[in-house]
Amino acid sequence: MKILLIATTPFVIEKGSSLRVFFMAKTLANAGHKVDVLTYPVGNTPKIKNLRVIRVKSGYNRTGAGPSLAKTFLNLKILSEAKKLLKKNRYDVVQGEDTEAGFIACLLRGDHKLVYDMHNRMSEQLVLHKWYPLVPLAYGVEKVLFSRPDLIITNWKRVQKQLGNRSKPAVLIYDSVTLEKSPLKFKLPQKYIVYTGNFEHYQGVDLLVEAYWKSNTSLALILVGPHSKKTLLRPGKKGMIKFLGRLSVNETNYVISNSEFCVIPRVHGKQPSMKIIHYLLNKKSVLATDIECNQEILNKQNTLFVSPDTDSIANGIKKLSSSRLQTQLEKGIAKSLPSILPTAQEKKLIQAYKNLIK
C-alpha cells in the first residue's frame, strides 16, 4: 500500500520523537509498503528502499522540543504540502505523528484510512512546560484526535486507557531502541551509575546530584544529555560526577551497558520516558522515583523504587550499590523483555496495518 507519513519534527535526529517516526517509516518500508515522509527541513535523510523523504522549504533549523511561533508557520506549510501530495498521489493511508501532525492528518479530506501515532497527550505536555493558557485549546484538539482516526497507535498503556470507549481500534506499540553499541573515544570510570536524558526541571537531575553527594558512594555518576547551566555541582569534589554531553544512541548504549545501574529521578509528570525502555533493553537494574510516570513496565521485580526526595534517592543509591540486589533485579528484567523488544513492536505495527486494510 502507499502511505503518507506526516512528521512535524526533525527527521532523522537522535531524539525520542524523531527516532519513533524513523522506526515507523523504516518498518513499513521494509514490509514492502511505499512510504512518503512529509517533514521539517531539518535532519538526516535515510536511504531505505520504498522510503521517500519530502521536506517543506524553510530556513527553520531548530531541533528543540516544545511549541513555538516558528513551528506554527512551518506546520501550516506542512498542511499545504500535504494537500498537494494528496491531489498528486492516491494514498491508502495517511499517518500523523504526535499531536500537530495528527491534527493536520485529521484536516485532510479523502478516501484514505487515517492513523494517529500518539507520542504524548498535548494537554499534559502544555502543563509540563507551563503553557497553561493553551490547555483548554488542547482539550478541543484531543477530542478530534481521539475520535476521527481509523486507528490510534499509542506508546504506553496509560495513554490507551485514556482514549475511552472507541469503536475503532487502538494498538500499543512501545518506542523502539537500537541495541547496537559504539565504544567511546575516552575512558570511563571503572564503576559508575548513569542518568541519560534532558535536564529539564521535572527530570529531577538537581535532586539526583544532591542525593549522590549525600550517599557517599564510591561509584561515579555519569550524566548523558544536553546539560542545563542550573544543574547543581558541589565545588571541591572533582572527578566523581562526569558530564558526557549529548551522545549518539549507540554510544549511550555502550555507557548504559557498562554501568552498575541506571537512575530515573523524575519528580513529576504523567507520560513515561523512553529511557525506561532504553535501560531495560540493555538489561540494567533501575533506581526510579515512585511516581505515576515510572510505573509502567517498571515494577518491583526489575526496579528499586524510592520517594522523590534527596534522602530517599541517596538511600536508594547505597542500597542498589549491592551487586546481589542488582543481580536480583536483572533477573526480573528478563521477564519484561519479550514485550518491549524492537522485533515485537515491528510485528504489531505490520499486523495493525494488515487489519486496517481488510
Coordinates of C-alpha atoms in Angstrom, one line a residue, residues 64-226:
G64 CA 14.5 21.7 20.3
A65 CA 11.2 20.4 21.7
G66 CA 8.1 22.4 22.7
P67 CA 5.7 24.8 20.9
S68 CA 6.9 28.0 19.2
L69 CA 5.6 30.6 16.7
A70 CA 8.1 29.4 14.1
K71 CA 6.8 25.9 14.3
T72 CA 3.3 27.1 13.9
F73 CA 4.1 28.7 10.5
L74 CA 6.1 25.6 9.5
N75 CA 3.1 23.4 10.3
L76 CA 0.9 25.5 8.0
K77 CA 3.4 24.8 5.2
I78 CA 3.2 21.1 6.1
L79 CA -0.6 21.2 5.8
S80 CA -0.4 23.0 2.4
E81 CA 2.1 20.5 1.1
A82 CA 0.1 17.5 2.4
K83 CA -2.9 18.7 0.4
K84 CA -0.8 19.0 -2.8
L85 CA 0.5 15.5 -2.2
L86 CA -3.0 14.0 -1.8
K87 CA -4.0 15.6 -5.1
K88 CA -1.0 14.1 -6.9
N89 CA -1.0 10.6 -5.3
R90 CA -3.5 8.1 -4.3
Y91 CA -2.6 7.2 -0.7
D92 CA -4.1 4.2 1.0
V93 CA -3.2 5.6 4.5
V94 CA -2.2 8.9 6.0
Q95 CA -0.5 8.6 9.3
G96 CA 0.1 11.7 11.6
E97 CA 3.0 11.5 14.1
D98 CA 2.2 13.1 17.5
T99 CA -0.2 16.0 18.2
E100 CA 0.5 18.5 15.4
A101 CA 0.9 16.1 12.6
G102 CA -2.0 14.0 13.9
F103 CA -4.3 17.1 13.8
I104 CA -3.0 18.0 10.3
A105 CA -3.8 14.5 9.1
C106 CA -7.4 14.9 10.6
L107 CA -7.9 18.0 8.4
L108 CA -7.1 16.2 5.2
R109 CA -10.0 15.0 3.1
G110 CA -10.0 11.9 1.0
D111 CA -11.0 8.2 0.9
H112 CA -7.7 7.1 2.6
K113 CA -7.6 5.5 6.1
L114 CA -6.4 7.8 8.9
V115 CA -3.8 6.7 11.5
Y116 CA -2.7 8.8 14.5
D117 CA 0.5 7.8 16.3
M118 CA 0.1 9.4 19.7
H119 CA 3.5 10.1 21.4
N120 CA 2.2 12.3 24.1
R121 CA -1.0 14.0 25.2
M122 CA -0.9 17.6 24.1
S123 CA -2.7 18.8 27.3
E124 CA -0.2 17.1 29.6
Q125 CA 2.8 18.4 27.6
L126 CA 1.5 22.0 27.9
V127 CA 1.1 21.7 31.6
L128 CA 4.5 20.1 31.9
H129 CA 6.1 23.1 30.1
K130 CA 3.8 25.6 31.9
W131 CA 1.9 26.8 28.8
Y132 CA -1.3 26.9 30.9
P133 CA -3.4 29.3 28.7
L134 CA -3.3 26.8 25.8
V135 CA -4.6 23.8 27.8
P136 CA -8.3 24.4 27.0
L137 CA -7.4 24.5 23.3
A138 CA -5.5 21.3 23.7
Y139 CA -8.6 19.5 25.0
G140 CA -10.5 20.5 21.9
V141 CA -7.7 19.2 19.7
E142 CA -7.6 16.0 21.6
K143 CA -11.3 15.5 21.1
V144 CA -10.7 15.4 17.4
L145 CA -7.6 13.3 17.6
F146 CA -9.3 10.7 19.8
S147 CA -12.4 10.3 17.7
R148 CA -11.6 10.8 14.0
P149 CA -8.8 8.3 13.2
D150 CA -9.5 4.8 11.9
L151 CA -6.6 3.6 14.1
I152 CA -4.7 5.1 17.0
I153 CA -1.3 3.9 17.9
T154 CA -0.1 4.6 21.5
N155 CA 3.3 4.1 23.0
W156 CA 2.1 3.5 26.6
K157 CA -0.8 1.6 28.2
R158 CA -1.8 4.5 30.3
V159 CA -2.5 6.6 27.2
Q160 CA -4.5 3.8 25.7
K161 CA -6.8 3.7 28.8
Q162 CA -7.4 7.5 28.3
L163 CA -8.9 7.0 24.9
G164 CA -12.2 5.8 26.4
N165 CA -14.7 3.5 24.6
R166 CA -13.6 3.9 21.0
S167 CA -15.4 1.8 18.4
K168 CA -12.3 2.0 16.2
P169 CA -9.1 0.1 17.2
A170 CA -6.2 1.3 19.2
V171 CA -2.9 -0.6 19.4
L172 CA 0.0 -0.3 21.8
I173 CA 3.5 -0.1 20.2
Y174 CA 6.3 0.8 22.5
D175 CA 9.2 3.0 21.4
S176 CA 11.9 1.0 19.6
V177 CA 15.6 1.5 20.5
T178 CA 18.5 0.0 18.7
L179 CA 20.7 -2.3 20.7
E180 CA 23.9 -1.5 18.8
K181 CA 26.8 -0.2 20.8
S182 CA 29.8 2.2 19.9
P183 CA 32.7 2.5 22.3
L184 CA 33.7 6.0 23.4
K185 CA 37.0 7.6 22.5
F186 CA 37.8 8.2 26.1
K187 CA 38.0 6.1 29.2
L188 CA 35.0 5.8 31.6
P189 CA 35.3 5.3 35.4
Q190 CA 35.7 1.6 36.4
K191 CA 32.4 1.6 38.3
Y192 CA 29.6 4.2 37.8
I193 CA 25.9 4.8 37.8
V194 CA 24.2 6.6 34.9
Y195 CA 21.4 9.0 34.0
T196 CA 20.5 9.8 30.4
G197 CA 18.1 12.3 29.1
N198 CA 17.4 16.0 29.2
F199 CA 17.9 18.3 32.2
E200 CA 14.5 19.9 32.4
H201 CA 13.3 20.7 36.0
Y202 CA 10.8 17.8 36.0
Q203 CA 13.5 15.3 35.4
G204 CA 14.9 15.8 39.0
V205 CA 18.6 15.8 38.0
D206 CA 19.4 18.5 40.6
L207 CA 17.8 16.2 43.2
L208 CA 19.9 13.3 41.9
V209 CA 23.1 15.2 42.2
E210 CA 22.3 16.3 45.8
A211 CA 21.4 12.7 46.7
Y212 CA 24.6 11.4 45.0
W213 CA 26.8 13.5 47.2
K214 CA 24.7 12.6 50.3
S215 CA 25.1 8.9 49.6
N216 CA 28.9 9.0 49.9
T217 CA 29.0 6.2 47.4
S218 CA 32.3 5.1 45.8
L219 CA 30.6 4.9 42.4
A220 CA 31.0 7.7 39.9
L221 CA 27.9 9.4 38.5
I222 CA 27.7 9.7 34.7
L223 CA 25.3 12.2 33.2
V224 CA 24.5 11.9 29.5
G225 CA 22.5 14.6 27.6
P226 CA 22.2 18.3 27.0

